[in-house]
Tab-separated table of C-alpha atoms in Angstrom:
chain	number	residue	atom	x	y	z
A	1	MET	CA	177.537	77.951	121.954
A	2	GLY	CA	181.304	77.396	121.907
A	3	THR	CA	182.711	76.914	118.414
A	4	GLY	CA	185.188	74.230	119.437
A	5	SER	CA	183.292	72.106	121.945
A	6	LEU	CA	181.672	68.787	121.153
A	7	THR	CA	178.479	67.161	122.425
A	8	ARG	CA	177.360	63.538	122.393
A	9	ALA	CA	175.136	63.081	119.347
A	10	ARG	CA	172.548	61.304	121.495
A	11	ALA	CA	171.513	64.781	122.720
A	12	LEU	CA	169.479	65.042	119.485
A	13	ARG	CA	167.977	61.564	119.679
A	14	GLY	CA	164.380	61.626	118.471
A	15	LEU	CA	164.698	64.953	116.639
A	16	VAL	CA	164.538	63.571	113.095
A	17	ALA	CA	161.257	61.799	113.801
A	18	LEU	CA	159.870	64.847	115.616
A	19	ILE	CA	160.691	67.134	112.687
A	20	GLY	CA	158.965	64.685	110.363
A	21	GLU	CA	155.830	64.635	112.512
A	22	LEU	CA	155.757	68.439	112.378
A	23	GLY	CA	155.859	68.390	108.567
A	24	GLY	CA	159.557	69.007	108.045
A	25	ASP	CA	162.422	67.051	106.537
A	26	GLY	CA	164.740	65.985	109.353
A	27	ALA	CA	167.256	64.284	107.055
A	28	GLU	CA	167.633	67.443	104.941
A	29	LEU	CA	168.051	69.633	108.002
A	30	PHE	CA	170.677	67.347	109.512
A	31	ALA	CA	172.539	67.255	106.192
A	32	ARG	CA	172.434	71.057	106.031
A	33	PHE	CA	174.332	71.257	109.322
A	34	ARG	CA	176.519	68.235	108.547
A	35	ILE	CA	175.164	66.138	111.396
A	36	PRO	CA	175.171	62.435	110.437
A	37	ILE	CA	171.833	60.869	111.336
A	38	ASP	CA	173.566	57.575	112.078
A	39	ALA	CA	175.595	59.318	114.795
A	40	VAL	CA	172.352	60.451	116.466
A	41	GLU	CA	170.084	57.453	115.998
A	42	GLY	CA	172.677	54.777	115.269
A	43	THR	CA	174.636	52.289	117.310
A	44	ASP	CA	177.683	54.402	118.236
A	45	PRO	CA	176.972	55.511	121.833
A	46	ASP	CA	179.926	57.875	121.962
A	47	ALA	CA	179.558	59.718	118.645
A	48	LEU	CA	180.318	63.430	118.908
A	49	VAL	CA	179.013	66.435	116.980
A	50	PRO	CA	179.944	70.120	117.282
A	51	THR	CA	178.010	71.787	120.105
A	52	ARG	CA	177.351	74.751	117.831
A	53	SER	CA	175.678	72.452	115.291
A	54	VAL	CA	173.377	71.036	117.979
A	55	ALA	CA	172.200	74.545	118.834
A	56	ARG	CA	171.838	75.635	115.216
A	57	VAL	CA	169.789	72.641	114.113
A	58	LEU	CA	167.399	73.072	117.055
A	59	GLU	CA	166.944	76.810	116.549
A	60	THR	CA	166.570	76.482	112.777
A	61	ALA	CA	164.020	73.686	113.055
A	62	ALA	CA	161.982	75.669	115.590
A	63	ALA	CA	161.989	78.768	113.362
A	64	GLU	CA	161.219	77.004	110.078
A	65	LEU	CA	158.469	74.855	111.587
A	66	GLY	CA	156.977	77.681	113.659
A	67	CYS	CA	157.315	75.492	116.727
A	68	GLY	CA	158.312	77.598	119.738
A	69	ASP	CA	158.219	74.603	122.083
A	70	LEU	CA	160.408	72.307	119.968
A	71	GLY	CA	162.943	71.884	122.784
A	72	LEU	CA	160.203	70.794	125.186
A	73	ARG	CA	158.733	68.387	122.648
A	74	LEU	CA	162.124	66.755	122.215
A	75	ALA	CA	162.674	66.670	125.994
A	76	GLN	CA	159.396	64.752	126.316
A	77	ARG	CA	160.984	61.963	124.266
A	78	GLN	CA	164.216	61.808	126.214
A	79	GLY	CA	165.309	60.681	129.659
A	80	PRO	CA	168.414	59.557	131.557
A	81	GLU	CA	169.470	57.274	128.690
A	82	ILE	CA	170.812	60.243	126.717
A	83	LEU	CA	173.534	60.553	129.365
A	84	GLY	CA	174.954	57.174	128.368
A	85	PRO	CA	177.207	55.595	131.050
A	86	LEU	CA	176.658	58.617	133.285
A	87	ALA	CA	173.000	57.587	133.570
A	88	VAL	CA	174.035	54.352	135.300
A	89	ALA	CA	175.933	56.247	138.003
A	90	VAL	CA	173.126	58.786	138.419
A	91	GLN	CA	170.337	56.208	138.699
A	92	ASN	CA	172.245	54.136	141.256
A	93	SER	CA	172.925	57.035	143.645
A	94	ALA	CA	171.664	56.848	147.231
A	95	THR	CA	169.843	60.202	147.239
A	96	LEU	CA	168.699	62.742	144.701
A	97	GLY	CA	171.443	65.060	145.940
A	98	ASP	CA	174.050	62.388	145.246
A	99	ALA	CA	172.585	61.917	141.765
A	100	LEU	CA	172.788	65.645	141.043
A	101	ASP	CA	176.351	65.826	142.376
A	102	CYS	CA	177.301	62.910	140.141
A	103	ALA	CA	175.663	64.511	137.110
A	104	SER	CA	177.409	67.796	137.870
A	105	ARG	CA	180.823	66.202	138.242
A	106	TYR	CA	180.666	64.047	135.115
A	107	LEU	CA	178.444	66.058	132.768
A	108	TYR	CA	181.565	66.846	130.742
A	109	VAL	CA	181.279	63.273	129.399
A	110	HIS	CA	178.047	64.352	127.674
A	111	SER	CA	179.193	67.882	126.832
A	112	PRO	CA	181.998	69.948	128.386
A	113	ALA	CA	180.050	73.126	127.634
A	114	LEU	CA	177.122	72.267	129.935
A	115	THR	CA	176.743	72.543	133.710
A	116	ILE	CA	174.216	71.448	136.340
A	117	GLY	CA	174.273	72.544	139.958
A	118	ALA	CA	172.314	73.539	143.036
A	119	VAL	CA	172.116	77.302	143.610
A	120	ALA	CA	170.415	79.614	146.060
A	121	ASP	CA	166.761	80.212	145.271
A	122	PRO	CA	166.754	83.100	142.747
A	123	GLU	CA	163.614	84.434	144.428
A	124	GLY	CA	165.049	84.170	147.940
A	125	VAL	CA	162.242	82.055	149.390
A	126	ALA	CA	163.076	80.083	152.531
A	127	GLY	CA	162.938	76.314	152.096
A	128	VAL	CA	163.440	76.548	148.331
A	129	THR	CA	166.593	75.934	146.309
A	130	GLY	CA	167.410	76.153	142.618
A	131	LEU	CA	168.650	73.498	140.201
A	132	GLU	CA	170.437	75.459	137.503
A	133	TYR	CA	171.086	74.211	133.980
A	134	GLY	CA	173.823	76.312	132.447
A	135	SER	CA	176.553	76.563	129.877
A	136	THR	CA	179.943	78.150	129.462
A	137	ASP	CA	178.301	80.109	126.621
A	138	PRO	CA	174.891	81.817	126.352
A	139	LEU	CA	172.060	79.275	126.030
A	140	PRO	CA	169.930	79.579	122.869
A	141	PRO	CA	166.212	79.224	123.674
A	142	GLN	CA	165.654	75.702	122.330
A	143	VAL	CA	168.839	74.394	123.964
A	144	ALA	CA	167.753	75.874	127.290
A	145	ASP	CA	164.267	74.406	126.950
A	146	LEU	CA	165.606	70.978	125.977
A	147	GLY	CA	168.140	70.926	128.811
A	148	VAL	CA	165.787	72.105	131.534
A	149	GLY	CA	163.039	69.876	130.178
A	150	VAL	CA	165.239	66.778	130.325
A	151	LEU	CA	166.482	67.769	133.801
A	152	HIS	CA	162.859	68.089	134.950
A	153	ARG	CA	162.000	64.672	133.534
A	154	ILE	CA	165.042	63.006	135.102
A	155	VAL	CA	164.334	64.524	138.534
A	156	GLY	CA	160.727	63.357	138.251
A	157	LEU	CA	161.730	59.852	137.213
A	158	LEU	CA	164.281	59.562	140.031
A	159	SER	CA	161.751	60.932	142.548
A	160	GLY	CA	159.055	58.541	141.394
A	161	GLY	CA	156.656	61.284	140.311
A	162	PRO	CA	155.882	64.948	141.112
A	163	TYR	CA	158.656	66.383	143.267
A	164	GLY	CA	157.236	69.699	144.449
A	165	LEU	CA	158.437	71.953	141.618
A	166	ARG	CA	157.634	75.539	142.630
A	167	SER	CA	158.318	77.336	139.366
A	168	VAL	CA	160.705	77.446	136.418
A	169	HIS	CA	162.968	80.260	135.243
A	170	LEU	CA	164.005	80.409	131.582
A	171	PRO	CA	166.530	82.889	130.114
A	172	HIS	CA	164.609	83.873	126.976
A	173	PRO	CA	161.456	85.827	126.089
A	174	ALA	CA	158.089	84.136	126.411
A	175	PRO	CA	157.075	82.385	123.165
A	176	ALA	CA	153.612	82.712	121.663
A	177	ASP	CA	152.611	79.326	123.109
A	178	ALA	CA	153.762	80.051	126.667
A	179	ASP	CA	150.864	78.043	128.109
A	180	ARG	CA	152.495	74.921	126.675
A	181	PHE	CA	155.436	75.467	129.036
A	182	ARG	CA	153.229	75.526	132.113
A	183	GLU	CA	151.513	72.383	130.873
A	184	PHE	CA	154.848	70.608	130.382
A	185	PHE	CA	156.328	71.502	133.776
A	186	GLY	CA	153.078	71.514	135.759
A	187	ALA	CA	154.199	74.765	137.402
A	188	GLU	CA	154.481	78.476	136.692
A	189	VAL	CA	157.160	79.394	134.145
A	190	ARG	CA	158.829	82.809	134.263
A	191	PHE	CA	160.694	84.040	131.200
A	192	ASP	CA	163.489	86.558	130.611
A	193	ARG	CA	165.269	85.452	133.797
A	194	PRO	CA	169.060	85.503	134.238
A	195	ALA	CA	169.415	81.696	134.237
A	196	ALA	CA	167.591	78.446	133.528
A	197	VAL	CA	166.489	77.168	136.943
A	198	LEU	CA	164.053	74.672	138.451
A	199	ARG	CA	162.911	76.005	141.852
A	200	VAL	CA	162.461	72.989	144.123
A	201	PRO	CA	162.006	72.170	147.840
A	202	ALA	CA	165.325	72.521	149.655
A	203	ASP	CA	164.954	69.072	151.204
A	204	LEU	CA	164.600	67.428	147.790
A	205	VAL	CA	168.300	66.572	147.759
A	206	ARG	CA	167.864	64.390	150.848
A	207	ARG	CA	165.228	62.154	149.308
A	208	PRO	CA	166.463	58.562	148.938
A	209	LEU	CA	166.300	56.887	145.540
A	210	ALA	CA	164.680	53.475	145.277
A	211	GLY	CA	166.545	50.563	143.756
A	212	GLY	CA	170.019	52.091	143.745
A	213	ASP	CA	173.052	49.806	143.922
A	214	GLU	CA	176.237	51.344	145.341
A	215	THR	CA	178.419	48.664	143.738
A	216	VAL	CA	176.966	49.353	140.285
A	217	ARG	CA	177.409	53.089	140.866
A	218	ALA	CA	181.064	52.603	141.826
A	219	ILE	CA	181.694	50.536	138.688
A	220	ALA	CA	180.028	53.193	136.519
A	221	ILE	CA	182.105	55.980	138.079
A	222	GLU	CA	185.283	53.937	137.635
A	223	TYR	CA	184.362	53.566	133.951
A	224	LEU	CA	183.758	57.308	133.571
A	225	GLU	CA	187.056	58.115	135.299
A	226	THR	CA	189.114	55.737	133.176
A	227	HIS	CA	187.459	56.195	129.765
A	228	PHE	CA	186.695	59.924	129.575
A	229	ASP	CA	189.298	62.544	130.417
A	230	ARG	CA	187.980	65.773	131.875
A	231	PRO	CA	188.954	68.850	129.797
A	232	GLY	CA	191.781	70.711	131.526
A	233	ARG	CA	192.020	68.025	134.207
A	234	THR	CA	194.819	68.643	136.694
A	235	VAL	CA	196.823	66.266	138.857
A	236	THR	CA	194.805	67.586	141.806
A	237	ASP	CA	191.599	66.560	140.011
A	238	ARG	CA	192.932	63.051	139.440
A	239	VAL	CA	194.081	62.695	143.042
A	240	ARG	CA	190.742	63.988	144.309
A	241	ALA	CA	188.866	61.421	142.194
A	242	ALA	CA	191.031	58.614	143.595
A	243	VAL	CA	190.567	59.866	147.173
A	244	ASP	CA	186.786	60.140	146.735
A	245	ARG	CA	186.650	56.492	145.667
A	246	SER	CA	188.823	55.403	148.596
A	247	LEU	CA	187.130	57.231	151.483
A	248	GLY	CA	185.660	54.874	154.048
A	249	SER	CA	187.317	51.771	152.621
A	250	GLY	CA	190.511	52.081	154.681
A	251	PRO	CA	193.341	54.529	155.339
A	252	VAL	CA	193.864	56.950	152.441
A	253	ARG	CA	197.612	57.050	151.873
A	254	ILE	CA	199.639	58.821	149.241
A	255	GLY	CA	201.455	55.624	148.359
A	256	SER	CA	198.272	53.819	147.346
A	257	VAL	CA	196.972	56.806	145.366
A	258	ALA	CA	200.351	57.225	143.660
A	259	ARG	CA	200.250	53.566	142.596
A	260	LEU	CA	196.789	54.096	141.104
A	261	LEU	CA	198.123	57.067	139.135
A	262	ARG	CA	201.350	55.206	138.283
A	263	VAL	CA	203.738	57.806	139.670
A	264	HIS	CA	206.181	57.878	142.570
A	265	PRO	CA	204.770	59.446	145.772
A	266	ARG	CA	207.448	62.146	145.782
A	267	THR	CA	206.681	62.967	142.141
A	268	LEU	CA	202.998	63.197	143.018
A	269	GLN	CA	203.722	65.585	145.891
A	270	ARG	CA	205.813	67.784	143.583
A	271	HIS	CA	202.977	67.951	141.045
A	272	LEU	CA	200.496	68.867	143.773
A	273	ALA	CA	202.834	71.509	145.169
A	274	GLY	CA	203.127	72.969	141.675
A	275	GLU	CA	199.334	73.292	141.657
A	276	GLY	CA	199.354	75.004	145.052
A	277	THR	CA	198.157	72.155	147.253
A	278	THR	CA	199.225	69.018	149.125
A	279	PHE	CA	197.984	65.451	149.359
A	280	GLU	CA	196.833	66.102	152.916
A	281	GLN	CA	194.808	69.123	151.786
A	282	VAL	CA	193.136	67.155	148.992
A	283	VAL	CA	192.146	64.440	151.466
A	284	ASP	CA	190.833	67.028	153.924
A	285	ASP	CA	188.791	68.744	151.199
A	286	ALA	CA	187.336	65.384	150.117
A	287	ARG	CA	186.389	64.543	153.701
A	288	ARG	CA	184.826	67.966	154.199
A	289	ASP	CA	182.693	67.790	151.043
A	290	THR	CA	181.566	64.224	151.750
A	291	ALA	CA	180.802	65.058	155.392
A	292	GLU	CA	178.760	68.093	154.320
A	293	ARG	CA	176.716	65.941	151.935
A	294	LEU	CA	176.130	63.154	154.460
A	295	ILE	CA	175.261	65.513	157.309
A	296	LEU	CA	172.896	67.709	155.301
A	297	ARG	CA	171.388	65.219	152.870
A	298	THR	CA	171.011	62.039	154.906
A	299	ASP	CA	169.850	60.962	158.344
A	300	LEU	CA	172.790	58.613	158.869
A	301	PRO	CA	174.104	58.327	162.453
A	302	PHE	CA	177.188	60.464	162.971
A	303	THR	CA	179.272	57.420	163.881
A	304	GLN	CA	178.523	56.101	160.388
A	305	VAL	CA	179.286	59.464	158.798
A	306	ALA	CA	182.659	59.463	160.566
A	307	ALA	CA	183.435	55.971	159.270
A	308	MET	CA	182.393	56.864	155.725
A	309	ILE	CA	184.899	59.726	155.568
A	310	GLY	CA	187.700	57.708	157.100
A	311	LEU	CA	187.646	59.028	160.664
A	312	ALA	CA	188.028	56.593	163.529
A	313	GLU	CA	185.288	57.884	165.806
A	314	GLN	CA	182.478	60.403	166.175
A	315	SER	CA	184.581	62.734	168.345
A	316	ALA	CA	186.999	63.142	165.428
A	317	LEU	CA	184.061	64.097	163.210
A	318	SER	CA	182.901	66.666	165.778
A	319	ARG	CA	186.348	68.282	165.906
A	320	ALA	CA	186.612	68.309	162.124
A	321	SER	CA	183.094	69.708	161.732
A	322	ARG	CA	183.925	72.620	164.028
A	323	ARG	CA	187.052	73.332	161.991
A	324	TRP	CA	185.277	73.045	158.628
A	325	PHE	CA	181.889	74.559	159.386
A	326	GLY	CA	182.294	76.346	162.716
A	327	THR	CA	179.677	74.115	164.355
A	328	PRO	CA	179.277	70.462	165.455
A	329	PRO	CA	177.525	68.059	163.063
A	330	ARG	CA	174.312	67.865	165.080
A	331	GLU	CA	173.825	71.652	164.938
A	332	LEU	CA	174.732	71.756	161.255
A	333	ARG	CA	172.121	69.112	160.421
A	334	LYS	CA	169.526	71.033	162.432
A	335	ALA	CA	170.330	74.350	160.689
A	336	GLY	CA	170.508	72.850	157.194
A	337	PRO	CA	172.412	74.573	154.339
A	338	ALA	CA	171.832	77.951	156.014
A	339	GLY	CA	174.248	76.816	158.734
A	340	LEU	CA	177.190	76.598	156.351
A	341	PRO	CA	179.782	79.363	156.497
A	342	VAL	CA	179.634	81.926	153.686
A	343	GLY	CA	182.476	81.859	151.186
């Protein structure tokens, strides 16, 4: 894992106790890698530890204890709470797809080295998509198992139970206790694959989540935006975040966004031009991405979709859909993700 990146210490929550139950000395192991136990199990929700140390303590514990499924055992003890404030936004999303998008966008709050995203099914089966857990660096086995295991548990919790998992891909050789992996996931697990992926039904992203509160989600996202700065964040990123929050609540104007960012509108345009874009392009991209999500992942009437992306009427959505996707919204919804243009 990257030598300079940091991860929230809560990623290791429960590990000291687990090591003790397996006959090891968790306090000694944490001290060996200079990870303060209080940062992991204590009251500081935002404590950070080197990402490399997280990987090393997991791999070392697994090797010394002869426990090839250590990552899975730790995943069994964890859930959305390890994501801290991000968990609030995720759990209050309207659909599972919205929750995954939110997790993908703000996962840097937990660790800038990690990524989550929907990908094409690695086995090319129709009606199946992949949820990939990745990293900017190669994933050590226990880190991959922990990450995919927690992702599996969170998807199951959000879905209210079994969600149709087809199989699991893991990017490391099969351990001696490979049957334990099938038992944990309740599905076939295939090792030595290029990436860590949960293969799920393609329509999973459209499933609504029970008990979500859009107002609570908006407050949580506002907190994430204002308290945690994205690594390498550009002016375009900041404008896009402001536009995303404003869509559907009224006209999206550069003056209002500039006030939020505390710059003059002309200064904002110059910064955007320096990054190769314009305010109008950022707004159009935000509308396109939101329209794609609402068309493909919900059954909302198209008049409501139009309103939610700041267009006055359904005919404007139809014209925009043809420009963005080469097809009207009704045909796009019927075709599903396969109807999107390539590239």
